[in-house]
Short mmCIF file of C-alpha atoms and ligand atoms in Angstrom, two decimals:
data_model
loop_
_atom_site.label_atom_id
_atom_site.label_comp_id
_atom_site.label_asym_id
_atom_site.label_seq_id
_atom_site.Cartn_x
_atom_site.Cartn_y
_atom_site.Cartn_z
CA UNK A 11 25.04 9.62 -59.05
CA UNK A 12 25.78 12.78 -57.36
CA UNK A 13 27.41 12.48 -53.79
CA UNK A 14 27.14 15.19 -52.11
CA UNK A 15 29.14 16.17 -48.52
CA UNK A 16 26.93 18.08 -46.52
CA UNK A 17 28.90 18.17 -43.66
CA UNK A 18 31.84 15.94 -42.21
CA UNK A 19 33.44 17.67 -39.44
CA UNK A 20 33.13 16.21 -35.83
CA UNK A 21 31.73 19.51 -34.40
CA UNK A 22 30.56 22.71 -34.96
CA UNK A 23 32.52 26.12 -35.10
CA UNK A 24 32.87 28.89 -37.66
CA UNK A 25 31.81 27.15 -41.39
CA UNK A 26 31.83 23.73 -39.93
CA UNK A 27 28.80 20.40 -40.56
CA UNK A 28 28.74 17.45 -39.08
CA UNK A 29 27.70 14.09 -40.97
CA UNK A 30 25.23 14.79 -43.59
CA UNK A 31 25.70 13.77 -47.51
CA UNK A 32 23.37 13.93 -49.88
CA UNK A 33 22.91 11.40 -53.15
CA UNK A 34 21.51 13.70 -55.66
CA UNK A 35 18.59 15.45 -54.58
CA UNK A 36 16.62 12.81 -52.43
CA UNK A 37 18.23 10.53 -50.36
CA UNK A 38 19.89 11.72 -47.29
CA UNK A 39 22.94 9.10 -45.66
CA UNK A 40 23.36 11.37 -41.70
CA UNK A 41 21.05 13.63 -40.83
CA UNK A 42 23.79 16.09 -39.03
CA UNK A 43 24.24 19.80 -39.30
CA UNK A 44 25.10 19.93 -42.88
CA UNK A 45 21.37 19.17 -43.47
CA UNK A 46 20.99 23.11 -42.59
CA UNK A 47 22.48 24.33 -45.70
CA UNK A 48 19.82 23.07 -47.47
CA UNK A 49 17.12 25.21 -49.07
CA UNK A 50 13.18 24.69 -48.19
CA UNK A 51 12.66 23.24 -51.33
CA UNK A 52 16.15 21.22 -51.00
CA UNK A 53 14.88 19.62 -47.80
CA UNK A 54 11.16 19.05 -49.06
CA UNK A 55 12.31 16.03 -52.01
CA UNK A 56 14.42 14.26 -49.44
CA UNK A 57 12.66 10.61 -49.44
CA UNK A 58 14.68 8.79 -47.65
CA UNK A 59 17.32 8.99 -45.16
CA UNK A 60 19.53 6.10 -43.81
CA UNK A 61 20.88 6.87 -40.61
CA UNK A 62 24.63 5.41 -39.14
CA UNK A 63 24.10 5.13 -35.64
CA UNK A 64 22.15 7.63 -33.23
CA UNK A 65 25.19 10.17 -32.08
CA UNK A 66 23.80 13.49 -32.00
CA UNK A 67 25.50 15.16 -34.39
CA UNK A 68 24.51 12.21 -37.03
CA UNK A 69 20.84 12.86 -36.47
CA UNK A 70 20.19 16.34 -35.89
CA UNK A 71 18.84 17.97 -37.97
CA UNK A 72 16.12 15.05 -38.67
CA UNK A 73 13.40 16.61 -36.48
CA UNK A 74 13.26 19.30 -37.55
CA UNK A 75 13.02 18.03 -41.59
CA UNK A 76 10.45 16.43 -40.37
CA UNK A 77 8.87 19.31 -39.04
CA UNK A 78 9.61 22.35 -41.53
CA UNK A 79 8.41 19.97 -44.91
CA UNK A 80 6.06 17.81 -43.96
CA UNK A 81 3.23 19.16 -44.66
CA UNK A 82 4.67 20.36 -47.91
CA UNK A 83 4.97 16.67 -49.04
CA UNK A 84 1.86 14.16 -50.43
CA UNK A 85 4.35 11.40 -48.90
CA UNK A 86 6.53 9.99 -45.68
CA UNK A 87 9.44 10.27 -45.13
CA UNK A 88 11.38 6.63 -44.94
CA UNK A 89 14.56 6.76 -42.44
CA UNK A 90 16.80 3.17 -42.67
CA UNK A 91 18.56 2.18 -40.02
CA UNK A 92 19.62 -0.95 -38.04
CA UNK A 93 16.70 -2.23 -35.65
CA UNK A 94 18.39 -1.26 -32.22
CA UNK A 95 18.83 2.54 -33.71
CA UNK A 96 15.46 2.56 -35.26
CA UNK A 97 14.02 1.89 -31.73
CA UNK A 98 16.23 4.36 -30.08
CA UNK A 99 14.90 7.27 -32.20
CA UNK A 100 11.43 5.78 -31.59
CA UNK A 101 12.18 6.17 -27.63
CA UNK A 102 14.42 8.60 -27.40
CA UNK A 103 13.91 11.18 -30.12
CA UNK A 104 10.28 10.85 -31.78
CA UNK A 105 8.55 10.04 -28.68
CA UNK A 106 6.27 12.95 -27.74
CA UNK A 107 8.42 14.36 -24.67
CA UNK A 108 11.32 15.47 -27.52
CA UNK A 109 9.66 15.95 -30.85
CA UNK A 110 5.67 14.22 -32.20
CA UNK A 111 6.39 10.74 -32.82
CA UNK A 112 5.65 11.65 -37.06
CA UNK A 113 5.02 7.99 -37.69
CA UNK A 114 1.53 8.50 -36.28
CA UNK A 115 0.46 12.51 -37.09
CA UNK A 116 -0.56 14.07 -39.10
CA UNK A 117 -2.82 10.79 -39.16
CA UNK A 118 -3.90 11.10 -42.60
CA UNK A 119 -0.36 11.28 -43.95
CA UNK A 120 2.00 10.52 -41.48
CA UNK A 121 5.75 12.48 -41.64
CA UNK A 122 8.04 9.29 -41.43
CA UNK A 123 7.55 6.15 -41.94
CA UNK A 124 10.82 3.45 -39.73
CA UNK A 125 12.34 0.89 -42.25
CA UNK A 126 14.88 -1.23 -40.23
CA UNK A 127 17.20 -2.70 -42.36
CA UNK A 128 19.97 -5.54 -41.64
CA UNK A 129 23.87 -4.91 -41.70
CA UNK A 130 24.61 -6.65 -45.50
CA UNK A 131 21.54 -5.53 -46.61
CA UNK A 132 21.24 -4.06 -49.96
CA UNK A 133 18.34 -0.69 -50.80
CA UNK A 134 17.58 -0.49 -54.25
CA UNK A 135 16.56 2.85 -55.36
CA UNK A 136 16.08 3.18 -58.61
CA UNK A 137 19.73 2.48 -60.58
CA UNK A 138 20.93 3.66 -56.69
CA UNK A 139 21.51 0.43 -54.32
CA UNK A 140 22.74 1.79 -50.57
CA UNK A 141 24.63 -1.47 -48.16
CA UNK A 142 24.79 -1.32 -44.90
CA UNK A 143 28.33 -2.55 -43.63
CA UNK A 144 29.46 -3.92 -40.21
CA UNK A 145 30.91 -0.23 -38.04
CA UNK A 146 32.43 -1.19 -34.74
CA UNK A 147 31.32 1.98 -32.05
CA UNK A 148 29.81 2.32 -28.78
CA UNK A 149 26.38 2.17 -30.53
CA UNK A 150 24.55 0.09 -33.06
CA UNK A 151 26.32 1.31 -35.84
CA UNK A 152 27.10 1.22 -39.79
CA UNK A 153 28.77 2.34 -42.63
CA UNK A 154 26.90 2.20 -46.13
CA UNK A 155 28.33 1.64 -49.38
CA UNK A 156 26.78 3.43 -52.08
CA UNK A 157 26.46 2.03 -55.21
CA UNK A 158 25.18 3.80 -58.82
CA UNK A 159 25.03 0.94 -61.48
CA UNK A 160 28.78 1.10 -62.60
CA UNK A 161 30.60 2.15 -59.53
CA UNK A 162 31.03 1.85 -55.41
CA UNK A 163 32.21 4.69 -52.53
CA UNK A 164 31.97 3.29 -48.87
CA UNK A 165 31.46 4.89 -46.49
CA UNK A 166 32.99 3.47 -43.01
CA UNK A 167 30.27 5.86 -40.68
CA UNK A 168 32.04 5.81 -36.95
CA UNK A 169 33.91 3.03 -35.97
CA UNK A 170 36.50 2.45 -34.10
CA UNK A 171 38.97 -1.40 -35.73
CA UNK A 172 37.00 -3.32 -37.85
CA UNK A 173 38.38 -6.54 -39.26
CA UNK A 174 35.14 -7.13 -40.85
CA UNK A 175 35.02 -3.91 -42.91
CA UNK A 176 38.21 -4.28 -44.57
CA UNK A 177 36.53 -8.44 -45.66
CA UNK A 178 33.61 -6.85 -47.22
CA UNK A 179 35.56 -3.65 -48.54
CA UNK A 180 38.05 -6.00 -50.51
CA UNK A 181 34.90 -7.40 -52.54
CA UNK A 182 33.88 -4.60 -54.18
CA UNK A 183 34.91 -5.18 -57.83
CA UNK A 184 34.12 -1.84 -58.58
CA UNK A 185 35.37 0.26 -55.87
CA UNK A 186 36.15 4.77 -56.42
CA UNK A 187 36.77 5.59 -53.44
CA UNK A 188 36.29 5.38 -49.72
CA UNK A 189 35.81 7.99 -47.24
CA UNK A 190 36.70 6.81 -43.48
CA UNK A 191 36.58 8.64 -40.46
CA UNK A 192 39.91 9.40 -38.29
CA UNK A 193 38.10 11.43 -35.72
CA UNK A 194 41.06 12.54 -33.22
CA UNK A 195 44.40 13.55 -33.32
CA UNK A 196 47.15 10.61 -31.43
CA UNK A 197 46.98 13.03 -28.75
CA UNK A 198 43.77 11.87 -27.97
CA UNK A 199 44.32 8.78 -29.46
CA UNK A 200 42.76 6.60 -25.67
CA UNK A 201 39.86 8.58 -25.86
CA UNK A 202 39.39 7.31 -30.09
CA UNK A 203 40.01 3.94 -28.29
CA UNK A 204 37.67 4.28 -25.68
CA UNK A 205 35.09 5.73 -27.30
CA UNK A 206 35.23 3.51 -30.70
CA UNK A 207 36.98 6.22 -32.64
CA UNK A 208 39.94 5.84 -34.91
CA UNK A 209 43.18 8.13 -34.49
CA UNK A 210 45.88 8.14 -37.00
CA UNK A 211 48.00 4.99 -36.06
CA UNK A 212 44.71 2.96 -36.25
CA UNK A 213 43.61 4.20 -39.01
CA UNK A 214 47.29 3.30 -40.68
CA UNK A 215 47.22 0.09 -38.92
CA UNK A 216 43.26 -0.41 -40.75
CA UNK A 217 44.59 0.87 -43.92
CA UNK A 218 46.83 -2.08 -44.33
CA UNK A 219 44.12 -4.66 -44.41
CA UNK A 220 43.05 -2.59 -48.05
CA UNK A 221 43.87 -4.66 -50.90
CA UNK A 222 42.63 -1.88 -53.64
CA UNK A 223 44.33 1.11 -54.64
CA UNK A 224 42.09 3.76 -55.03
CA UNK A 225 41.38 7.28 -52.97
CA UNK A 226 40.75 7.56 -49.53
CA UNK A 227 39.32 10.42 -47.58
CA UNK A 228 39.54 10.99 -43.93
CA UNK A 229 36.38 12.25 -42.19
CA UNK A 230 34.98 13.57 -39.23
CA UNK A 231 37.65 15.33 -38.19
CA UNK A 232 37.77 17.02 -34.30
CA UNK A 233 37.15 20.31 -35.24
CA UNK A 234 40.21 22.83 -34.62
CA UNK A 235 42.64 19.88 -34.83
CA UNK A 236 41.68 18.87 -38.72
CA UNK A 237 45.83 19.62 -39.60
CA UNK A 238 47.22 18.01 -36.56
CA UNK A 239 45.22 15.40 -37.84
CA UNK A 240 46.27 15.47 -41.25
CA UNK A 241 50.03 16.30 -40.32
CA UNK A 242 50.04 13.36 -38.39
CA UNK A 243 48.73 10.84 -40.65
CA UNK A 244 51.02 12.01 -43.97
CA UNK A 245 54.48 11.74 -40.80
CA UNK A 246 53.60 7.83 -39.79
CA UNK A 247 52.29 6.57 -43.28
CA UNK A 248 55.08 4.32 -44.57
CA UNK A 249 52.91 3.98 -48.13
CA UNK A 250 52.21 6.39 -50.33
CA UNK A 251 48.24 6.46 -49.96
CA UNK A 252 45.80 8.92 -52.36
CA UNK A 253 44.81 9.84 -48.62
CA UNK A 254 43.32 13.80 -48.09
CA UNK A 255 40.41 15.01 -45.66
CA UNK A 256 37.18 15.12 -46.79
CA UNK A 257 36.01 18.24 -48.03
CA UNK A 258 32.54 19.96 -47.19
CA UNK A 259 30.70 21.06 -50.04
CA UNK A 260 32.93 17.95 -52.17
CA UNK A 261 30.80 16.29 -55.03
CA UNK A 262 31.85 13.16 -56.23
CA UNK A 263 30.15 11.83 -59.70
CA UNK A 264 30.33 8.00 -60.57
ZN1 ZN B 25 28.73 8.09 -33.14
ZN1 ZN B 26 29.91 11.19 -35.49
#
């Protein structure tokens, strides 16, 4: 199983792209601006899109993806999310005002199909298993556990402090890596709290609950503040974690 980071920034500017990851060549985890780097041929191969939550930085490429390759495909793209997130996509994006409702068009072969999932539900796609994990954000949200037959990577999604997540992570026996957000530097700690994101100090508080010693990759860094955030984490760190910034273009084989 191959996981490729298409975008992992909290914003745009220069080559930065927002959250999206490609599994093999047919599954997307979130559809932020990272998707815009894929070729038309690569876009047409995507059959499944798992959405963590409805914020624009995680869904912005989805409407254009469907419109660009829908007619090249013989089956709909399946979009998986918790029901409340799908309802937001229906009401606020694919509503004929912002974009067409592609679950209805074209009538003979719609471009889009919704599949509601529950938190903790596992979806098996060939040998790959995608399991929704709880997140604590300002809107309904999840993270995902991505599992091959031999190993798992956990992606926190956008989240503030989230004790139940650690119960889930600590039960995973084959944990290979953790990808967790730290959206804001310490001088914006207050904004992080209000917007239910992590800052360096809250990240390190959260990591105290992690029992496995696995590589930890930091994502969703605010554009222009990447070095500050990573520097502050290193400064505040009292335990030696295997910790580094997630990189756009990074590939995990597991
Ligand atoms: Zn968000
Ligand atoms: Zn976000």
